[in-house]
Amino acid sequence: MIGRLFAALLLLLITPASAALPAPGLVKVVLKTELGPIVVAVDTKHAPITAGNFLRYVDAHKFDGKTFYRAARSKTRPGVGLVQGGIDSKISDSFFPIKHEPTSLTGIHHGDGVISMARHDVGSAMGDFFICLGPSETLDASPGYPGYAAFGHVVSGIEIVRRILVMPTYPGGLSAETMGQTLVHRVRILSATRMR
């Protein structure tokens, strides 16, 4: 009995820190794309509504077979912009819209590698998301502006997101805001799953 207890204590002492449990509230999701995997850490502690919504789509396999379809590049700052993916507003693949969680409430601000929910009006976010590249503070909430709902960050695979950002886009668009941002060749999301 004492020998087994000693062995258990010894195992705890020699277990590397990297094998420790993940930070509370962070759930890792791997987006397996045709260009390689992108791993994101979803913050269920600070953005429970938005993170929970994203995980609901993951668990229901709603992102499987979908694409990254938009690359919005800064006109003045090379390498800065966002890459958008998800259900592409397809209602048949969507759950009900969620309540907006602004950055002023969550404390998760838009910066390099941050993942956030795409939306039209406030409270309309469903199954489309984007990943920021470079400083993106204009997407944060500010007085009189609700901003967007950030809910996590890229852990690995940011180089794939950067590759998507510079891929060719069509010159036109459905609106002035998205003019020239639709990818000519969409990048397929083969699967989206929680990491165990």
Short mmCIF file of N, CA and C in Angstrom, two decimals:
data_model
loop_
_atom_site.label_atom_id
_atom_site.label_comp_id
_atom_site.label_asym_id
_atom_site.label_seq_id
_atom_site.Cartn_x
_atom_site.Cartn_y
_atom_site.Cartn_z
N MET A 1 0.83 -1.20 0.00
CA MET A 1 0.00 0.00 0.00
C MET A 1 0.87 1.25 0.00
N ILE A 2 1.87 1.27 0.91
CA ILE A 2 2.76 2.43 0.99
C ILE A 2 3.58 2.54 -0.29
N GLY A 3 3.98 1.37 -0.82
CA GLY A 3 4.75 1.37 -2.07
C GLY A 3 3.97 1.96 -3.23
N ARG A 4 2.68 1.64 -3.32
CA ARG A 4 1.85 2.18 -4.40
C ARG A 4 1.66 3.69 -4.24
N LEU A 5 1.46 4.14 -3.00
CA LEU A 5 1.30 5.57 -2.72
C LEU A 5 2.56 6.33 -3.10
N PHE A 6 3.73 5.76 -2.73
CA PHE A 6 5.01 6.38 -3.06
C PHE A 6 5.19 6.47 -4.57
N ALA A 7 4.82 5.40 -5.28
CA ALA A 7 4.94 5.39 -6.75
C ALA A 7 4.05 6.45 -7.38
N ALA A 8 2.83 6.62 -6.84
CA ALA A 8 1.91 7.63 -7.37
C ALA A 8 2.45 9.03 -7.15
N LEU A 9 3.02 9.28 -5.96
CA LEU A 9 3.60 10.59 -5.67
C LEU A 9 4.81 10.87 -6.56
N LEU A 10 5.64 9.84 -6.77
CA LEU A 10 6.80 9.98 -7.62
C LEU A 10 6.39 10.31 -9.05
N LEU A 11 5.32 9.67 -9.53
CA LEU A 11 4.82 9.93 -10.88
C LEU A 11 4.37 11.38 -11.02
N LEU A 12 3.72 11.91 -10.00
CA LEU A 12 3.29 13.31 -10.03
C LEU A 12 4.47 14.25 -10.11
N LEU A 13 5.54 13.92 -9.38
CA LEU A 13 6.71 14.78 -9.35
C LEU A 13 7.47 14.79 -10.67
N ILE A 14 7.49 13.66 -11.39
CA ILE A 14 8.26 13.60 -12.63
C ILE A 14 7.44 13.89 -13.87
N THR A 15 6.11 14.08 -13.72
CA THR A 15 5.27 14.40 -14.87
C THR A 15 5.59 15.81 -15.35
N PRO A 16 5.94 16.00 -16.61
CA PRO A 16 6.29 17.34 -17.10
C PRO A 16 5.10 18.29 -17.06
N ALA A 17 5.41 19.58 -16.93
CA ALA A 17 4.35 20.60 -16.85
C ALA A 17 3.49 20.60 -18.09
N SER A 18 4.08 20.24 -19.24
CA SER A 18 3.31 20.25 -20.49
C SER A 18 2.19 19.22 -20.49
N ALA A 19 2.27 18.23 -19.60
CA ALA A 19 1.23 17.21 -19.53
C ALA A 19 0.11 17.61 -18.59
N ALA A 20 0.25 18.80 -17.98
CA ALA A 20 -0.76 19.27 -17.03
C ALA A 20 -2.07 19.55 -17.75
N LEU A 21 -3.13 19.68 -16.97
CA LEU A 21 -4.44 19.97 -17.55
C LEU A 21 -4.43 21.33 -18.22
N PRO A 22 -5.24 21.53 -19.27
CA PRO A 22 -5.30 22.83 -19.93
C PRO A 22 -5.88 23.88 -18.98
N ALA A 23 -5.62 25.15 -19.31
CA ALA A 23 -6.13 26.24 -18.49
C ALA A 23 -7.64 26.16 -18.38
N PRO A 24 -8.19 26.47 -17.18
CA PRO A 24 -9.65 26.40 -17.01
C PRO A 24 -10.37 27.28 -18.02
N GLY A 25 -11.39 26.75 -18.64
CA GLY A 25 -12.20 27.53 -19.56
C GLY A 25 -11.71 27.53 -21.00
N LEU A 26 -10.54 26.94 -21.26
CA LEU A 26 -10.03 26.89 -22.63
C LEU A 26 -10.26 25.50 -23.23
N VAL A 27 -10.96 25.47 -24.35
CA VAL A 27 -11.23 24.22 -25.06
C VAL A 27 -10.55 24.32 -26.41
N LYS A 28 -9.67 23.37 -26.70
CA LYS A 28 -8.96 23.39 -27.98
C LYS A 28 -9.78 22.68 -29.06
N VAL A 29 -9.83 23.31 -30.23
CA VAL A 29 -10.54 22.76 -31.38
C VAL A 29 -9.57 22.74 -32.55
N VAL A 30 -9.52 21.64 -33.26
CA VAL A 30 -8.69 21.57 -34.46
C VAL A 30 -9.57 21.68 -35.70
N LEU A 31 -9.28 22.69 -36.50
CA LEU A 31 -9.93 22.88 -37.80
C LEU A 31 -8.99 22.26 -38.83
N LYS A 32 -9.33 21.07 -39.27
CA LYS A 32 -8.49 20.38 -40.25
C LYS A 32 -8.88 20.90 -41.63
N THR A 33 -7.97 21.64 -42.26
CA THR A 33 -8.25 22.21 -43.59
C THR A 33 -7.44 21.47 -44.64
N GLU A 34 -7.74 21.73 -45.90
CA GLU A 34 -6.99 21.09 -46.98
C GLU A 34 -5.56 21.61 -47.05
N LEU A 35 -5.26 22.70 -46.35
CA LEU A 35 -3.90 23.23 -46.30
C LEU A 35 -3.16 22.79 -45.04
N GLY A 36 -3.87 22.12 -44.13
CA GLY A 36 -3.27 21.70 -42.88
C GLY A 36 -4.14 22.10 -41.69
N PRO A 37 -3.76 21.70 -40.47
CA PRO A 37 -4.59 21.97 -39.30
C PRO A 37 -4.38 23.36 -38.69
N ILE A 38 -5.47 23.94 -38.24
CA ILE A 38 -5.44 25.18 -37.46
C ILE A 38 -6.06 24.84 -36.11
N VAL A 39 -5.32 25.05 -35.04
CA VAL A 39 -5.82 24.75 -33.70
C VAL A 39 -6.17 26.06 -33.00
N VAL A 40 -7.39 26.15 -32.48
CA VAL A 40 -7.82 27.34 -31.76
C VAL A 40 -8.18 26.97 -30.32
N ALA A 41 -7.91 27.88 -29.40
CA ALA A 41 -8.32 27.71 -28.01
C ALA A 41 -9.54 28.60 -27.79
N VAL A 42 -10.65 27.98 -27.46
CA VAL A 42 -11.94 28.66 -27.29
C VAL A 42 -12.14 28.97 -25.81
N ASP A 43 -12.39 30.23 -25.49
CA ASP A 43 -12.44 30.68 -24.09
C ASP A 43 -13.88 30.66 -23.55
N THR A 44 -14.25 29.53 -22.95
CA THR A 44 -15.61 29.39 -22.42
C THR A 44 -15.81 30.12 -21.09
N LYS A 45 -14.71 30.53 -20.47
CA LYS A 45 -14.81 31.24 -19.19
C LYS A 45 -15.18 32.71 -19.40
N HIS A 46 -14.49 33.38 -20.30
CA HIS A 46 -14.70 34.81 -20.49
C HIS A 46 -15.75 35.14 -21.55
N ALA A 47 -15.99 34.22 -22.47
CA ALA A 47 -17.01 34.44 -23.51
C ALA A 47 -17.90 33.21 -23.60
N PRO A 48 -18.65 32.91 -22.54
CA PRO A 48 -19.41 31.65 -22.49
C PRO A 48 -20.47 31.51 -23.58
N ILE A 49 -21.15 32.58 -23.92
CA ILE A 49 -22.22 32.49 -24.93
C ILE A 49 -21.62 32.25 -26.32
N THR A 50 -20.63 33.06 -26.68
CA THR A 50 -20.02 32.97 -28.01
C THR A 50 -19.22 31.69 -28.17
N ALA A 51 -18.42 31.36 -27.17
CA ALA A 51 -17.63 30.12 -27.22
C ALA A 51 -18.55 28.90 -27.26
N GLY A 52 -19.60 28.93 -26.45
CA GLY A 52 -20.56 27.83 -26.43
C GLY A 52 -21.25 27.65 -27.78
N ASN A 53 -21.53 28.77 -28.44
CA ASN A 53 -22.14 28.70 -29.77
C ASN A 53 -21.19 28.04 -30.77
N PHE A 54 -19.93 28.47 -30.78
CA PHE A 54 -18.95 27.89 -31.69
C PHE A 54 -18.80 26.39 -31.45
N LEU A 55 -18.72 26.00 -30.18
CA LEU A 55 -18.56 24.59 -29.84
C LEU A 55 -19.80 23.77 -30.23
N ARG A 56 -20.96 24.41 -30.19
CA ARG A 56 -22.19 23.72 -30.60
C ARG A 56 -22.11 23.35 -32.08
N TYR A 57 -21.61 24.27 -32.91
CA TYR A 57 -21.43 23.98 -34.33
C TYR A 57 -20.38 22.89 -34.54
N VAL A 58 -19.30 22.95 -33.75
CA VAL A 58 -18.25 21.92 -33.84
C VAL A 58 -18.82 20.55 -33.50
N ASP A 59 -19.51 20.46 -32.36
CA ASP A 59 -20.03 19.18 -31.90
C ASP A 59 -21.09 18.59 -32.83
N ALA A 60 -21.81 19.47 -33.53
CA ALA A 60 -22.83 19.01 -34.47
C ALA A 60 -22.26 18.78 -35.87
N HIS A 61 -20.94 18.96 -36.02
CA HIS A 61 -20.24 18.76 -37.30
C HIS A 61 -20.75 19.70 -38.39
N LYS A 62 -21.22 20.87 -37.98
CA LYS A 62 -21.74 21.85 -38.95
C LYS A 62 -20.65 22.49 -39.79
N PHE A 63 -19.40 22.49 -39.28
CA PHE A 63 -18.30 23.09 -40.04
C PHE A 63 -17.63 22.10 -40.99
N ASP A 64 -17.91 20.81 -40.80
CA ASP A 64 -17.29 19.79 -41.65
C ASP A 64 -17.72 19.97 -43.10
N GLY A 65 -16.76 20.08 -43.99
CA GLY A 65 -17.08 20.27 -45.40
C GLY A 65 -17.34 21.71 -45.80
N LYS A 66 -17.34 22.62 -44.84
CA LYS A 66 -17.53 24.04 -45.17
C LYS A 66 -16.19 24.63 -45.57
N THR A 67 -16.10 25.95 -45.71
CA THR A 67 -14.88 26.56 -46.23
C THR A 67 -14.51 27.86 -45.52
N PHE A 68 -13.25 28.25 -45.71
CA PHE A 68 -12.84 29.64 -45.52
C PHE A 68 -13.11 30.29 -46.87
N TYR A 69 -13.91 31.33 -46.89
CA TYR A 69 -14.37 31.89 -48.17
C TYR A 69 -14.08 33.36 -48.35
N ARG A 70 -13.53 34.02 -47.32
CA ARG A 70 -13.31 35.46 -47.40
C ARG A 70 -11.93 35.83 -46.86
N ALA A 71 -11.25 36.73 -47.56
CA ALA A 71 -9.98 37.27 -47.11
C ALA A 71 -10.05 38.79 -47.21
N ALA A 72 -10.14 39.45 -46.08
CA ALA A 72 -10.24 40.92 -46.04
C ALA A 72 -8.87 41.48 -45.66
N ARG A 73 -8.20 42.09 -46.63
CA ARG A 73 -6.84 42.58 -46.41
C ARG A 73 -6.83 44.09 -46.20
N SER A 74 -5.99 44.54 -45.29
CA SER A 74 -5.80 45.97 -45.09
C SER A 74 -5.17 46.57 -46.34
N LYS A 75 -5.66 47.74 -46.73
CA LYS A 75 -5.11 48.41 -47.91
C LYS A 75 -3.82 49.15 -47.59
N THR A 76 -3.57 49.39 -46.31
CA THR A 76 -2.40 50.18 -45.92
C THR A 76 -1.37 49.42 -45.10
N ARG A 77 -1.77 48.25 -44.53
CA ARG A 77 -0.84 47.50 -43.69
C ARG A 77 -0.70 46.08 -44.23
N PRO A 78 0.37 45.77 -44.93
CA PRO A 78 0.56 44.42 -45.49
C PRO A 78 0.54 43.35 -44.40
N GLY A 79 -0.14 42.24 -44.70
CA GLY A 79 -0.21 41.13 -43.76
C GLY A 79 -1.26 41.28 -42.68
N VAL A 80 -1.97 42.39 -42.68
CA VAL A 80 -3.01 42.65 -41.68
C VAL A 80 -4.37 42.47 -42.33
N GLY A 81 -5.29 41.84 -41.61
CA GLY A 81 -6.64 41.63 -42.14
C GLY A 81 -7.34 40.52 -41.39
N LEU A 82 -8.25 39.85 -42.06
CA LEU A 82 -8.96 38.73 -41.44
C LEU A 82 -9.35 37.72 -42.49
N VAL A 83 -9.49 36.50 -42.04
CA VAL A 83 -9.92 35.39 -42.89
C VAL A 83 -11.21 34.85 -42.28
N GLN A 84 -12.25 34.72 -43.09
CA GLN A 84 -13.57 34.31 -42.59
C GLN A 84 -13.97 32.95 -43.14
N GLY A 85 -14.61 32.15 -42.27
CA GLY A 85 -15.09 30.84 -42.68
C GLY A 85 -16.35 30.46 -41.93
N GLY A 86 -16.82 29.25 -42.21
CA GLY A 86 -18.02 28.76 -41.54
C GLY A 86 -19.10 28.37 -42.52
N ILE A 87 -20.34 28.56 -42.10
CA ILE A 87 -21.48 28.08 -42.89
C ILE A 87 -21.87 29.01 -44.03
N ASP A 88 -21.20 30.16 -44.13
CA ASP A 88 -21.47 31.14 -45.19
C ASP A 88 -22.94 31.57 -45.20
N SER A 89 -23.46 31.83 -44.00
CA SER A 89 -24.83 32.33 -43.81
C SER A 89 -25.91 31.39 -44.33
N LYS A 90 -25.60 30.12 -44.49
CA LYS A 90 -26.58 29.15 -44.99
C LYS A 90 -27.55 28.78 -43.86
N ILE A 91 -28.76 29.24 -43.96
CA ILE A 91 -29.75 29.10 -42.89
C ILE A 91 -30.02 27.63 -42.54
N SER A 92 -30.00 26.74 -43.53
CA SER A 92 -30.29 25.33 -43.25
C SER A 92 -29.21 24.68 -42.37
N ASP A 93 -28.03 25.29 -42.29
CA ASP A 93 -26.95 24.76 -41.46
C ASP A 93 -26.80 25.52 -40.14
N SER A 94 -27.70 26.45 -39.87
CA SER A 94 -27.51 27.33 -38.72
C SER A 94 -28.40 26.99 -37.53
N PHE A 95 -27.91 27.37 -36.36
CA PHE A 95 -28.72 27.39 -35.15
C PHE A 95 -29.24 28.82 -34.98
N PHE A 96 -30.06 29.05 -33.97
CA PHE A 96 -30.58 30.40 -33.75
C PHE A 96 -29.46 31.37 -33.42
N PRO A 97 -29.59 32.64 -33.81
CA PRO A 97 -28.57 33.64 -33.47
C PRO A 97 -28.39 33.76 -31.96
N ILE A 98 -27.23 34.26 -31.57
CA ILE A 98 -26.89 34.37 -30.15
C ILE A 98 -26.82 35.83 -29.71
N LYS A 99 -26.92 36.00 -28.40
CA LYS A 99 -26.75 37.32 -27.79
C LYS A 99 -25.32 37.79 -27.98
N HIS A 100 -25.15 39.07 -28.24
CA HIS A 100 -23.82 39.64 -28.48
C HIS A 100 -23.03 39.78 -27.18
N GLU A 101 -21.78 39.30 -27.20
CA GLU A 101 -20.86 39.47 -26.07
C GLU A 101 -19.72 40.40 -26.51
N PRO A 102 -19.80 41.68 -26.21
CA PRO A 102 -18.78 42.63 -26.67
C PRO A 102 -17.45 42.44 -25.94
N THR A 103 -16.40 42.93 -26.55
CA THR A 103 -15.06 42.84 -25.96
C THR A 103 -14.98 43.60 -24.64
N SER A 104 -15.82 44.61 -24.49
CA SER A 104 -15.83 45.37 -23.23
C SER A 104 -16.35 44.53 -22.08
N LEU A 105 -17.08 43.47 -22.39
CA LEU A 105 -17.60 42.55 -21.37
C LEU A 105 -16.66 41.36 -21.16
N THR A 106 -16.13 40.82 -22.25
CA THR A 106 -15.30 39.61 -22.15
C THR A 106 -13.84 39.89 -21.83
N GLY A 107 -13.36 41.05 -22.25
CA GLY A 107 -11.94 41.37 -22.07
C GLY A 107 -11.05 40.70 -23.11
N ILE A 108 -11.64 40.02 -24.09
CA ILE A 108 -10.86 39.39 -25.16
C ILE A 108 -10.85 40.37 -26.34
N HIS A 109 -9.69 40.93 -26.61
CA HIS A 109 -9.60 41.96 -27.64
C HIS A 109 -9.06 41.41 -28.95
N HIS A 110 -9.46 42.05 -30.03
CA HIS A 110 -9.06 41.61 -31.37
C HIS A 110 -7.60 41.97 -31.63
N GLY A 111 -6.80 40.92 -31.79
CA GLY A 111 -5.39 41.08 -32.11
C GLY A 111 -4.96 39.93 -32.98
N ASP A 112 -3.68 39.81 -33.21
CA ASP A 112 -3.16 38.78 -34.09
C ASP A 112 -3.54 37.39 -33.60
N GLY A 113 -4.22 36.62 -34.46
CA GLY A 113 -4.59 35.25 -34.12
C GLY A 113 -5.87 35.09 -33.34
N VAL A 114 -6.56 36.17 -33.06
CA VAL A 114 -7.82 36.09 -32.30
C VAL A 114 -8.95 35.62 -33.21
N ILE A 115 -9.80 34.73 -32.67
CA ILE A 115 -10.97 34.24 -33.41
C ILE A 115 -12.22 34.92 -32.87
N SER A 116 -13.11 35.31 -33.76
CA SER A 116 -14.28 36.11 -33.40
C SER A 116 -15.45 35.70 -34.29
N MET A 117 -16.67 36.05 -33.86
CA MET A 117 -17.86 35.70 -34.62
C MET A 117 -18.20 36.78 -35.65
N ALA A 118 -18.51 36.34 -36.86
CA ALA A 118 -19.00 37.25 -37.89
C ALA A 118 -20.49 37.49 -37.65
N ARG A 119 -20.97 38.64 -38.07
CA ARG A 119 -22.39 38.97 -37.88
C ARG A 119 -22.78 40.08 -38.85
N HIS A 120 -24.09 40.29 -38.97
CA HIS A 120 -24.60 41.48 -39.65
C HIS A 120 -24.98 42.47 -38.56
N ASP A 121 -26.18 42.38 -38.06
CA ASP A 121 -26.60 43.25 -36.96
C ASP A 121 -26.18 42.64 -35.63
N VAL A 122 -26.20 43.44 -34.59
CA VAL A 122 -25.90 42.96 -33.24
C VAL A 122 -26.92 41.88 -32.87
N GLY A 123 -26.43 40.75 -32.37
CA GLY A 123 -27.32 39.67 -31.99
C GLY A 123 -27.71 38.77 -33.15
N SER A 124 -26.98 38.86 -34.28
CA SER A 124 -27.32 38.02 -35.44
C SER A 124 -26.26 36.95 -35.72
N ALA A 125 -25.22 36.86 -34.88
CA ALA A 125 -24.15 35.88 -35.13
C ALA A 125 -24.69 34.46 -35.04
N MET A 126 -24.27 33.63 -36.01
CA MET A 126 -24.70 32.23 -36.02
C MET A 126 -23.49 31.31 -36.21
N GLY A 127 -23.19 30.90 -37.44
CA GLY A 127 -22.16 29.91 -37.68
C GLY A 127 -21.04 30.37 -38.59
N ASP A 128 -20.75 31.66 -38.58
CA ASP A 128 -19.63 32.19 -39.36
C ASP A 128 -18.65 32.87 -38.41
N PHE A 129 -17.37 32.67 -38.63
CA PHE A 129 -16.35 33.20 -37.73
C PHE A 129 -15.20 33.75 -38.56
N PHE A 130 -14.34 34.53 -37.91
CA PHE A 130 -13.15 35.02 -38.61
C PHE A 130 -11.96 35.00 -37.67
N ILE A 131 -10.78 34.94 -38.28
CA ILE A 131 -9.53 34.95 -37.55
C ILE A 131 -8.75 36.19 -37.96
N CYS A 132 -8.34 36.98 -36.97
CA CYS A 132 -7.62 38.22 -37.22
C CYS A 132 -6.14 37.96 -37.46
N LEU A 133 -5.57 38.77 -38.32
CA LEU A 133 -4.12 38.77 -38.54
C LEU A 133 -3.62 40.19 -38.34
N GLY A 134 -2.72 40.35 -37.38
CA GLY A 134 -2.24 41.68 -37.04
C GLY A 134 -3.18 42.40 -36.10
N PRO A 135 -2.82 43.61 -35.68
CA PRO A 135 -3.66 44.39 -34.76
C PRO A 135 -5.00 44.73 -35.40
N SER A 136 -6.07 44.46 -34.68
CA SER A 136 -7.42 44.67 -35.23
C SER A 136 -8.32 45.34 -34.20
N GLU A 137 -7.77 46.34 -33.52
CA GLU A 137 -8.50 47.00 -32.43
C GLU A 137 -9.77 47.71 -32.89
N THR A 138 -9.90 48.00 -34.19
CA THR A 138 -11.11 48.66 -34.68
C THR A 138 -12.33 47.74 -34.60
N LEU A 139 -12.09 46.44 -34.38
CA LEU A 139 -13.20 45.48 -34.25
C LEU A 139 -13.68 45.36 -32.81
N ASP A 140 -12.95 45.97 -31.87
CA ASP A 140 -13.35 45.96 -30.46
C ASP A 140 -14.50 46.93 -30.21
N ALA A 141 -15.23 46.67 -29.14
CA ALA A 141 -16.31 47.57 -28.73
C ALA A 141 -15.71 48.90 -28.26
N SER A 142 -16.42 49.98 -28.51
CA SER A 142 -16.04 51.31 -28.04
C SER A 142 -17.32 52.09 -27.80
N PRO A 143 -17.27 53.21 -27.13
CA PRO A 143 -18.51 53.96 -26.86
C PRO A 143 -19.33 54.21 -28.13
N GLY A 144 -20.55 53.72 -28.13
CA GLY A 144 -21.44 53.88 -29.28
C GLY A 144 -21.23 52.87 -30.39
N TYR A 145 -20.28 51.95 -30.21
CA TYR A 145 -19.99 50.94 -31.24
C TYR A 145 -19.88 49.58 -30.56
N PRO A 146 -20.74 48.61 -30.94
CA PRO A 146 -20.75 47.32 -30.25
C PRO A 146 -19.58 46.40 -30.58
N GLY A 147 -18.94 46.61 -31.71
CA GLY A 147 -17.83 45.76 -32.11
C GLY A 147 -18.27 44.33 -32.39
N TYR A 148 -17.29 43.43 -32.39
CA TYR A 148 -17.54 42.02 -32.66
C TYR A 148 -17.19 41.19 -31.44
N ALA A 149 -17.65 39.95 -31.41
CA ALA A 149 -17.50 39.10 -30.23
C ALA A 149 -16.33 38.13 -30.38
N ALA A 150 -15.18 38.51 -29.84
CA ALA A 150 -14.00 37.64 -29.84
C ALA A 150 -14.19 36.56 -28.77
N PHE A 151 -13.68 35.35 -29.04
CA PHE A 151 -13.92 34.28 -28.07
C PHE A 151 -12.77 33.28 -27.96
N GLY A 152 -11.59 33.60 -28.51
CA GLY A 152 -10.47 32.69 -28.39
C GLY A 152 -9.31 33.12 -29.27
N HIS A 153 -8.35 32.22 -29.45
CA HIS A 153 -7.17 32.57 -30.24
C HIS A 153 -6.56 31.31 -30.88
N VAL A 154 -5.78 31.54 -31.92
CA VAL A 154 -5.09 30.45 -32.61
C VAL A 154 -3.91 29.99 -31.77
N VAL A 155 -3.81 28.69 -31.57
CA VAL A 155 -2.70 28.08 -30.82
C VAL A 155 -1.61 27.63 -31.79
N SER A 156 -2.01 27.05 -32.90
CA SER A 156 -1.04 26.65 -33.93
C SER A 156 -1.72 26.68 -35.29
N GLY A 157 -0.91 26.83 -36.32
CA GLY A 157 -1.44 26.89 -37.68
C GLY A 157 -1.68 28.29 -38.19
N ILE A 158 -1.15 29.31 -37.49
CA ILE A 158 -1.38 30.69 -37.93
C ILE A 158 -0.78 30.92 -39.32
N GLU A 159 0.26 30.15 -39.67
CA GLU A 159 0.87 30.31 -41.00
C GLU A 159 -0.10 29.92 -42.10
N ILE A 160 -1.03 29.01 -41.81
CA ILE A 160 -2.05 28.63 -42.78
C ILE A 160 -3.04 29.77 -42.97
N VAL A 161 -3.40 30.42 -41.87
CA VAL A 161 -4.30 31.57 -41.95
C VAL A 161 -3.65 32.67 -42.78
N ARG A 162 -2.35 32.88 -42.59
CA ARG A 162 -1.63 33.89 -43.37
C ARG A 162 -1.62 33.54 -44.87
N ARG A 163 -1.49 32.25 -45.17
CA ARG A 163 -1.53 31.81 -46.58
C ARG A 163 -2.89 32.12 -47.20
N ILE A 164 -3.95 31.88 -46.44
CA ILE A 164 -5.31 32.14 -46.96
C ILE A 164 -5.51 33.63 -47.21
N LEU A 165 -4.98 34.47 -46.31
CA LEU A 165 -5.17 35.92 -46.44
C LEU A 165 -4.67 36.46 -47.78
N VAL A 166 -3.59 35.90 -48.31
CA VAL A 166 -3.00 36.44 -49.54
C VAL A 166 -3.45 35.70 -50.80
N MET A 167 -4.38 34.76 -50.67
CA MET A 167 -4.86 34.04 -51.84
C MET A 167 -5.70 34.97 -52.73
N PRO A 168 -5.77 34.68 -54.04
CA PRO A 168 -6.52 35.56 -54.96
C PRO A 168 -8.00 35.68 -54.60
N THR A 169 -8.54 36.88 -54.81
CA THR A 169 -9.96 37.14 -54.56
C THR A 169 -10.59 37.73 -55.82
N TYR A 170 -11.92 37.59 -55.92
CA TYR A 170 -12.65 38.21 -57.02
C TYR A 170 -12.65 39.72 -56.85
N PRO A 171 -12.68 40.49 -57.93
CA PRO A 171 -12.68 41.95 -57.80
C PRO A 171 -13.99 42.53 -57.28
N GLY A 172 -15.09 41.85 -57.54
CA GLY A 172 -16.39 42.40 -57.13
C GLY A 172 -16.81 41.94 -55.74
N GLY A 173 -18.10 42.11 -55.45
CA GLY A 173 -18.63 41.70 -54.15
C GLY A 173 -20.09 42.01 -54.03
N LEU A 174 -20.73 41.48 -52.99
CA LEU A 174 -22.16 41.70 -52.77
C LEU A 174 -22.44 43.03 -52.10
N SER A 175 -21.43 43.60 -51.44
CA SER A 175 -21.62 44.89 -50.77
C SER A 175 -20.32 45.68 -50.81
N ALA A 176 -20.39 46.95 -50.52
CA ALA A 176 -19.20 47.80 -50.50
C ALA A 176 -18.20 47.33 -49.45
N GLU A 177 -18.74 46.79 -48.34
CA GLU A 177 -17.88 46.35 -47.24
C GLU A 177 -17.05 45.13 -47.60
N THR A 178 -17.60 44.26 -48.45
CA THR A 178 -16.89 43.02 -48.78
C THR A 178 -16.36 43.00 -50.22
N MET A 179 -16.32 44.15 -50.86
CA MET A 179 -15.84 44.23 -52.24
C MET A 179 -14.41 43.72 -52.35
N GLY A 180 -14.19 42.78 -53.27
CA GLY A 180 -12.85 42.26 -53.51
C GLY A 180 -12.33 41.31 -52.44
N GLN A 181 -13.23 40.73 -51.62
CA GLN A 181 -12.78 39.89 -50.50
C GLN A 181 -13.17 38.41 -50.63
N THR A 182 -13.92 38.05 -51.64
CA THR A 182 -14.34 36.65 -51.81
C THR A 182 -13.23 35.85 -52.49
N LEU A 183 -12.82 34.77 -51.84
CA LEU A 183 -11.74 33.94 -52.38
C LEU A 183 -12.15 33.28 -53.70
N VAL A 184 -11.25 33.30 -54.67
CA VAL A 184 -11.49 32.61 -55.93
C VAL A 184 -11.55 31.10 -55.69
N HIS A 185 -10.61 30.60 -54.91
CA HIS A 185 -10.60 29.18 -54.54
C HIS A 185 -10.77 29.08 -53.03
N ARG A 186 -11.96 28.70 -52.61
CA ARG A 186 -12.23 28.56 -51.19
C ARG A 186 -11.38 27.44 -50.60
N VAL A 187 -11.04 27.58 -49.31
CA VAL A 187 -10.23 26.58 -48.63
C VAL A 187 -11.15 25.71 -47.79
N ARG A 188 -11.21 24.43 -48.12
CA ARG A 188 -12.15 23.52 -47.48
C ARG A 188 -11.73 23.18 -46.05
N ILE A 189 -12.72 23.21 -45.15
CA ILE A 189 -12.55 22.72 -43.79
C ILE A 189 -13.01 21.26 -43.81
N LEU A 190 -12.06 20.36 -43.71
CA LEU A 190 -12.41 18.94 -43.80
C LEU A 190 -13.18 18.48 -42.57
N SER A 191 -12.76 18.98 -41.40
CA SER A 191 -13.47 18.65 -40.16
C SER A 191 -13.10 19.65 -39.08
N ALA A 192 -13.96 19.77 -38.10
CA ALA A 192 -13.72 20.61 -36.92
C ALA A 192 -14.08 19.76 -35.69
N THR A 193 -13.11 19.49 -34.86
CA THR A 193 -13.34 18.62 -33.70
C THR A 193 -12.62 19.14 -32.47
N ARG A 194 -13.20 18.83 -31.31
CA ARG A 194 -12.51 19.13 -30.05
C ARG A 194 -11.29 18.23 -29.92
N MET A 195 -10.22 18.78 -29.36
CA MET A 195 -9.04 17.98 -29.09
C MET A 195 -9.22 17.30 -27.74
N ARG A 196 -8.98 16.02 -27.68
CA ARG A 196 -9.16 15.25 -26.44
C ARG A 196 -7.88 15.19 -25.65
#
